mmCIF file with all atom_site columns, C-alpha atoms in Angstrom:
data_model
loop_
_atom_site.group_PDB
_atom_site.id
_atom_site.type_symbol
_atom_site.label_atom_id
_atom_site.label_alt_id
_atom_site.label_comp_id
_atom_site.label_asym_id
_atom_site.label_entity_id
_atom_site.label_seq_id
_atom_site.pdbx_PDB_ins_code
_atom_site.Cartn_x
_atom_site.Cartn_y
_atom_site.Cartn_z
_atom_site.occupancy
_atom_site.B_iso_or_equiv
_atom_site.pdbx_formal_charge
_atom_site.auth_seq_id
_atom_site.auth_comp_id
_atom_site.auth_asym_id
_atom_site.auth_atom_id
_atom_site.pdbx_PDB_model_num
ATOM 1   C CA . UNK A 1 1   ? -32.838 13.840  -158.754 1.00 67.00 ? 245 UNK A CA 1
ATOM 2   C CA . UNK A 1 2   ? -34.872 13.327  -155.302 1.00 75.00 ? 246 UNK A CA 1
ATOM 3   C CA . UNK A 1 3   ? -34.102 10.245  -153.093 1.00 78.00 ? 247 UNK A CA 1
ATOM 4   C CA . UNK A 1 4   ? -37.127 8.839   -151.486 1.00 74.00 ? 248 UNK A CA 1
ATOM 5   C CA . UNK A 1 5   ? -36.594 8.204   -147.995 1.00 76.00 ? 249 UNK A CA 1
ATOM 6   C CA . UNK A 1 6   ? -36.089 4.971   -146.580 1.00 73.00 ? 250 UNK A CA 1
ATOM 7   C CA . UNK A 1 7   ? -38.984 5.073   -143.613 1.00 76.00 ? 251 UNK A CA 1
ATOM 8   C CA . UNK A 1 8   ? -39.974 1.219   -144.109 1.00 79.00 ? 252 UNK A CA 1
ATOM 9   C CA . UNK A 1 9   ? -38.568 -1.802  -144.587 1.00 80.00 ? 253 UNK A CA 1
ATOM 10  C CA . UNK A 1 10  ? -41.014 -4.842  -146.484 1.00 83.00 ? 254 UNK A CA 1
ATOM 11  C CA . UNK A 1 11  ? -40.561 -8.306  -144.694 1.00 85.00 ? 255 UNK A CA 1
ATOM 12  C CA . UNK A 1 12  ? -42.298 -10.288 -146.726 1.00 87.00 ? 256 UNK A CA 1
ATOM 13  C CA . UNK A 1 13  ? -39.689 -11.512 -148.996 1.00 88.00 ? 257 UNK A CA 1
ATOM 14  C CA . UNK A 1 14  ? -37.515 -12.035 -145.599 1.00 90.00 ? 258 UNK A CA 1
ATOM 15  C CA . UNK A 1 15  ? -40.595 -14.420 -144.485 1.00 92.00 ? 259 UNK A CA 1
ATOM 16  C CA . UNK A 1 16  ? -41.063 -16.301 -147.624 1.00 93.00 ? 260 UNK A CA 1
ATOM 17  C CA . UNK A 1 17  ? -37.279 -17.063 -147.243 1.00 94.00 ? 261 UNK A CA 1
ATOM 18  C CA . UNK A 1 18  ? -37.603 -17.970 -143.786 1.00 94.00 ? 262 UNK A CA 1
ATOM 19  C CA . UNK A 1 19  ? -40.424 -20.745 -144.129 1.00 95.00 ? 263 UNK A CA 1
ATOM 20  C CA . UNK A 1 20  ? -39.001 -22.172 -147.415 1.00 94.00 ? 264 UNK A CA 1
ATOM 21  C CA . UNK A 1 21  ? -36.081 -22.449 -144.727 1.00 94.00 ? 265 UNK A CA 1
ATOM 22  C CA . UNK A 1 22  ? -37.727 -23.976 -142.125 1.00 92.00 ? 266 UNK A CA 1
ATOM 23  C CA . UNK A 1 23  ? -39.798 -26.867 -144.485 1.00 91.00 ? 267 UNK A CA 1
ATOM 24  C CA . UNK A 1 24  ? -36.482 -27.301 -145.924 1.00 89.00 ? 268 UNK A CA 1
ATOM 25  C CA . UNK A 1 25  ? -34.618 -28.188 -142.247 1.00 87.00 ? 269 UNK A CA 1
ATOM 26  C CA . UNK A 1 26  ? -38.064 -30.058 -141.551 1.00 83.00 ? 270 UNK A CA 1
ATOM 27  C CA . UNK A 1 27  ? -37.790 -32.280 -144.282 1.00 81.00 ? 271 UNK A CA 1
ATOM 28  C CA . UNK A 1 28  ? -34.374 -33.011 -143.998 1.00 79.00 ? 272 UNK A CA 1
ATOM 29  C CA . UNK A 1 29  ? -34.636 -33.768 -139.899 1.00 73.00 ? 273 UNK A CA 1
ATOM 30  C CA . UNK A 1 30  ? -37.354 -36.510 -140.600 1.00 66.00 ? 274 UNK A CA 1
ATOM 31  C CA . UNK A 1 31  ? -34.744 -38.424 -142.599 1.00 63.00 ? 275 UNK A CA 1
ATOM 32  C CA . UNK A 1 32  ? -31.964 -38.481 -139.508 1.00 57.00 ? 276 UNK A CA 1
ATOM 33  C CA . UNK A 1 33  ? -32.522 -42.017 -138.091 1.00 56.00 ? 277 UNK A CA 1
ATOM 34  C CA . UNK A 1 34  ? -28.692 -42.141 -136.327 1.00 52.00 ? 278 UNK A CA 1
ATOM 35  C CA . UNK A 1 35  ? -29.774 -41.298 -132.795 1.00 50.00 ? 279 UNK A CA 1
ATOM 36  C CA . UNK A 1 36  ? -26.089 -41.828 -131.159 1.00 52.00 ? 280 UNK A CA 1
ATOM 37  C CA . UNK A 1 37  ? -24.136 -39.661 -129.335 1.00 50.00 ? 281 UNK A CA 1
ATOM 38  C CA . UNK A 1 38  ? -20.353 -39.865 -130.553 1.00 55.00 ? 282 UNK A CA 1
ATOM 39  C CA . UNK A 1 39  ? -18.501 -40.025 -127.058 1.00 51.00 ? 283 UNK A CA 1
ATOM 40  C CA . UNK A 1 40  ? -14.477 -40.514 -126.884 1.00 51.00 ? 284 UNK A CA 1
ATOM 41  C CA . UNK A 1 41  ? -14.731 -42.978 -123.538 1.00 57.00 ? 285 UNK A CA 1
ATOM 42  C CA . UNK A 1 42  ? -11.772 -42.531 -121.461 1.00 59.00 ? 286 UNK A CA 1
ATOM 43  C CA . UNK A 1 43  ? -9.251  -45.154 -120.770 1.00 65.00 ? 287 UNK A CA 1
ATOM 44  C CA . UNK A 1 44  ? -9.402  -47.340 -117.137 1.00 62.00 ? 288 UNK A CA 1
ATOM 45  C CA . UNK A 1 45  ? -6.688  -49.844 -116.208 1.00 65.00 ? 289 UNK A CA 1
ATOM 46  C CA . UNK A 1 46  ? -9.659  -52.643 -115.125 1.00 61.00 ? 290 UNK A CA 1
ATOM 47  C CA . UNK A 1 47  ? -11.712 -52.448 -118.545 1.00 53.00 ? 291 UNK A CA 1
ATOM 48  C CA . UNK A 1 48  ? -14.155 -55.155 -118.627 1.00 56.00 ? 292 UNK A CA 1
ATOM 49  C CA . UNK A 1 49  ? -15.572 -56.401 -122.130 1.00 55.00 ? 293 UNK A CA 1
ATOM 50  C CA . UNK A 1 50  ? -19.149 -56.599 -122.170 1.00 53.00 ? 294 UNK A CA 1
ATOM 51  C CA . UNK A 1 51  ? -19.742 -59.888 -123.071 1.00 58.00 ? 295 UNK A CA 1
ATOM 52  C CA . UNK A 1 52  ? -22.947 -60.035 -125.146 1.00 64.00 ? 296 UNK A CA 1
ATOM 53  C CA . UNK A 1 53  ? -24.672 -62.879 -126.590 1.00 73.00 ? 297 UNK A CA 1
ATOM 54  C CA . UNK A 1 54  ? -26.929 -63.829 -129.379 1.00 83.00 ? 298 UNK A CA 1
ATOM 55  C CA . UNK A 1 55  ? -28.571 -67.135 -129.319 1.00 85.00 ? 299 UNK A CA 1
ATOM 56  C CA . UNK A 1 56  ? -30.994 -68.351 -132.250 1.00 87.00 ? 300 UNK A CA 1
ATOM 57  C CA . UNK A 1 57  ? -33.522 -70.749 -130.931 1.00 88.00 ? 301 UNK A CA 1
ATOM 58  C CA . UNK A 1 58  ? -35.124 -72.763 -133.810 1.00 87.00 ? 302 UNK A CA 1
ATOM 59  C CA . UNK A 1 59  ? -38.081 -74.942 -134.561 1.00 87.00 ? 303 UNK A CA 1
ATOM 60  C CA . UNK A 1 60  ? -38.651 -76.869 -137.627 1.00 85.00 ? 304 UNK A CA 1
ATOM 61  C CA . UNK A 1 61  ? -42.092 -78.270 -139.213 1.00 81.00 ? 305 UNK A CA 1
ATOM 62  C CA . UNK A 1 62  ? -41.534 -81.523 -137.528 1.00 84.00 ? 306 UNK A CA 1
ATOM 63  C CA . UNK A 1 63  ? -41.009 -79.983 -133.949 1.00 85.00 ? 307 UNK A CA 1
ATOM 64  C CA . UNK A 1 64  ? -37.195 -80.593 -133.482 1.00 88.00 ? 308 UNK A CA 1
ATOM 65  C CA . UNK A 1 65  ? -35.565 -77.738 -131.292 1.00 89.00 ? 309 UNK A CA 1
ATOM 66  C CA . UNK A 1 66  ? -32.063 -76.371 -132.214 1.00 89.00 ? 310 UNK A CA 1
ATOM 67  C CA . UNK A 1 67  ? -29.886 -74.152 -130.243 1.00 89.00 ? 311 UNK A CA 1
ATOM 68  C CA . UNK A 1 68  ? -27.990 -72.162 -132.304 1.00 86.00 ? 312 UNK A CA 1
ATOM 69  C CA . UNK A 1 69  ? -27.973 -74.828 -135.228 1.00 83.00 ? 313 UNK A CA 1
ATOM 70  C CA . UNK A 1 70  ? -27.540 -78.010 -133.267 1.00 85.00 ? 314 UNK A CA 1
ATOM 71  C CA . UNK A 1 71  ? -30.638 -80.001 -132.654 1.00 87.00 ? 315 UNK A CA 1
ATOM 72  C CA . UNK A 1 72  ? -31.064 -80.419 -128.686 1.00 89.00 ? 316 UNK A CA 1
ATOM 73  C CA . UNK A 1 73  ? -34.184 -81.668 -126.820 1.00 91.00 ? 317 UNK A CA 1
ATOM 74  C CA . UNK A 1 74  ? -36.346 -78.754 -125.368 1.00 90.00 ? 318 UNK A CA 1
ATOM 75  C CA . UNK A 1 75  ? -35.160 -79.428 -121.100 1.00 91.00 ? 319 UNK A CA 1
ATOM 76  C CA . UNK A 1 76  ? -31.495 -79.353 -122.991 1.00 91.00 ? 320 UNK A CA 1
ATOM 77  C CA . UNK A 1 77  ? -32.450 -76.364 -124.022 1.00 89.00 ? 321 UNK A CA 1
ATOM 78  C CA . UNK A 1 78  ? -34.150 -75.385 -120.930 1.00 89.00 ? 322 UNK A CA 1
ATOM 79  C CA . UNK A 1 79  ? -30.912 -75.741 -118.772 1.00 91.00 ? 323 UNK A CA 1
ATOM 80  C CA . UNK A 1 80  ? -28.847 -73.548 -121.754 1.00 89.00 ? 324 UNK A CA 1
ATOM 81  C CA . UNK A 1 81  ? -31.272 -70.542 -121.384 1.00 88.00 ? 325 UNK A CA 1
ATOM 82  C CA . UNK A 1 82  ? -31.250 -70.758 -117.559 1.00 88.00 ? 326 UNK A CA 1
ATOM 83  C CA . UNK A 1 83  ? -27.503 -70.243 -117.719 1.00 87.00 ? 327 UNK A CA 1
ATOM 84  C CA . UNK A 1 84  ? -27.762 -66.824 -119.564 1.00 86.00 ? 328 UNK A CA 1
ATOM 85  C CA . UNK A 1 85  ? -28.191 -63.767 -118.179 1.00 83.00 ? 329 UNK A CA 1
ATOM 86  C CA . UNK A 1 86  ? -31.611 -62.022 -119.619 1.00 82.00 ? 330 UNK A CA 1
ATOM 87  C CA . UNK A 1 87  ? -31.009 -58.956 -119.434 1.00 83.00 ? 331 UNK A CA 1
ATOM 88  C CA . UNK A 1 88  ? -27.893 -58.594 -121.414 1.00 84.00 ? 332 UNK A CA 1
ATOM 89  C CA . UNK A 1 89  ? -27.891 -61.892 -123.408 1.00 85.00 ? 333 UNK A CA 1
ATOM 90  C CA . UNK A 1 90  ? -30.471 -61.710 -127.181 1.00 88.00 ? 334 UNK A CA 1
ATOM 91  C CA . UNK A 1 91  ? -32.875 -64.742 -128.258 1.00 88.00 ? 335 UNK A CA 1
ATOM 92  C CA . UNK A 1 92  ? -33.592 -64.740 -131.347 1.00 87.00 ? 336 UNK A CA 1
ATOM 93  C CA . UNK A 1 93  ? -36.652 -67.335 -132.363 1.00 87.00 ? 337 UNK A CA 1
ATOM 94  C CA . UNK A 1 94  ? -37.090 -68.691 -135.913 1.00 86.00 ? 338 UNK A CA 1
ATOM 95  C CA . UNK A 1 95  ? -40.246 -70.657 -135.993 1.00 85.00 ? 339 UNK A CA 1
ATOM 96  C CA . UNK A 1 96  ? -41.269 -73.118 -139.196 1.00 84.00 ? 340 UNK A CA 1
ATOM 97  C CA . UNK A 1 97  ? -44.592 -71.750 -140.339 1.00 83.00 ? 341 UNK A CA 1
ATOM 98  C CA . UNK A 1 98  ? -45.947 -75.095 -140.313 1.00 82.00 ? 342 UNK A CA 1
ATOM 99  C CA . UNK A 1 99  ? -44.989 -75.532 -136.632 1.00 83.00 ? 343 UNK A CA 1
ATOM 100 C CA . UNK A 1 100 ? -47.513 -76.167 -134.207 1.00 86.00 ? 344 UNK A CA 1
ATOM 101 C CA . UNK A 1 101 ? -48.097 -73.194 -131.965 1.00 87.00 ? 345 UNK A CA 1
ATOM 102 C CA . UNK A 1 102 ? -47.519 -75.531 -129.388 1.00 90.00 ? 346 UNK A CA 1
ATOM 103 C CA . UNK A 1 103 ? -43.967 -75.529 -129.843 1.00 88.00 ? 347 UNK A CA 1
ATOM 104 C CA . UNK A 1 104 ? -43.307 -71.473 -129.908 1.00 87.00 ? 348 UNK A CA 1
ATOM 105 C CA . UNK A 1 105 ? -45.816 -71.114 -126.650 1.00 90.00 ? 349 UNK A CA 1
ATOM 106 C CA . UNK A 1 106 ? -43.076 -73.895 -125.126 1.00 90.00 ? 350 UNK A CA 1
ATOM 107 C CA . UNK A 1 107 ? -39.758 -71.577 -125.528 1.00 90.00 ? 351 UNK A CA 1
ATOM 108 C CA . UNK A 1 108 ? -41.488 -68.455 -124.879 1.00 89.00 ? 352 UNK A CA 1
ATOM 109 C CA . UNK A 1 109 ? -42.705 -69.849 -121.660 1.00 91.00 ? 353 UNK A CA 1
ATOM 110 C CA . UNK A 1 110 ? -39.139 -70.760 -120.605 1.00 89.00 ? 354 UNK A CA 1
ATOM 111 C CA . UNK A 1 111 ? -38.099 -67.376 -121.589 1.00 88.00 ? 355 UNK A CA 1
ATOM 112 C CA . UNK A 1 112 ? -40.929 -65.970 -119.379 1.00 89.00 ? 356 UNK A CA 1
ATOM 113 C CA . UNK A 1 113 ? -39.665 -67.749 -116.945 1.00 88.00 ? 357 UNK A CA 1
ATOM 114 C CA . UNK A 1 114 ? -36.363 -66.417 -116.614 1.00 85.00 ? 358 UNK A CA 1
ATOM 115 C CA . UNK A 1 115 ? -37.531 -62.907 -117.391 1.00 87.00 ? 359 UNK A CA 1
ATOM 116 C CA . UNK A 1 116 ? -35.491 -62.184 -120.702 1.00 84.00 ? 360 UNK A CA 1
ATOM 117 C CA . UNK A 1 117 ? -36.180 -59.087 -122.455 1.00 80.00 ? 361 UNK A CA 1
ATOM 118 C CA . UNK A 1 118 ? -34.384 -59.048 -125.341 1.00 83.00 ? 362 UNK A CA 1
ATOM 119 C CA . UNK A 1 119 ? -36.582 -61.731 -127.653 1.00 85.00 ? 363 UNK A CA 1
ATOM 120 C CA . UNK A 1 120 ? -37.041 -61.464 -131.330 1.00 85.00 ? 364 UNK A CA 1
ATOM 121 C CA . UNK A 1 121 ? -38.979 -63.155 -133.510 1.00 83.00 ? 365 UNK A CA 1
ATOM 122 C CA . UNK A 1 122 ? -37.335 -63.657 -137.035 1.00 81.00 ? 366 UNK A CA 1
ATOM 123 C CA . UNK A 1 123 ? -40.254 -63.447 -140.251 1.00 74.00 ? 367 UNK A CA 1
ATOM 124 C CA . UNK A 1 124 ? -39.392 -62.729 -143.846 1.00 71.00 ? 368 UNK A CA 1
ATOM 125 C CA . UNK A 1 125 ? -41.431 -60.386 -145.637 1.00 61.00 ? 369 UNK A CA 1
#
């Protein structure tokens, strides 16, 4: 019995491997929405708790303002937001469809105002 020599070696079964591979890591990377970083933060002796916020601004069909679920006039209002700090502190605004526009252009402008940047405005789908 002869033995054929082994001069070549066929890669195409290697390849075919290799891209079913590759869609497969593809495919599974698109689903990965956890974009954290696990960090074990050291210890310090003068820890400081973040203090952060979140403050629901309402309007209902009639045009009554409430402040996290009590019903304040708007400058009331006014002198609560201008005691927050906007960049760490959230505003959350939940507007009656109904409302006049008038009403939403009113808080937003008082948010301009003191330059907040973390505003969201609460629909259902």
């Amino acid at each position: 019995m002869r033995r054929e020599r082994f001069d070549k070696m066929n890669v195409v079964p290697f390849i075919d491997i290799v891209l079913v591979l590759l869609v497969i890591v593809l495919a599974t990377a698109t689903f990965v929405t956890n974009q954290t970083v696990n960090v074990d933060l050291p210890t310090a002796s003068s820890k400081k708790a973040e203090e952060k916020k979140s403050i629901a601004i309402s309007v209902d069909k009639e045009g009554k303002y409430y402040y996290n679920k009590d019903e304040l006039p708007l400058d009331a209002i006014k002198e609560k937001l201008m005691k927050l700090d906007p960049k760490k502190d959230l505003i959350s605004l939940h507007m009656d469809k109904t409302s006049q526009f008038q009403f939403f252009v009113n808080i937003i402008d008082i948010l301009k105002t003191k330059g907040f940047e973390n505003i969201s405005i609460i629909t259902k789908k």
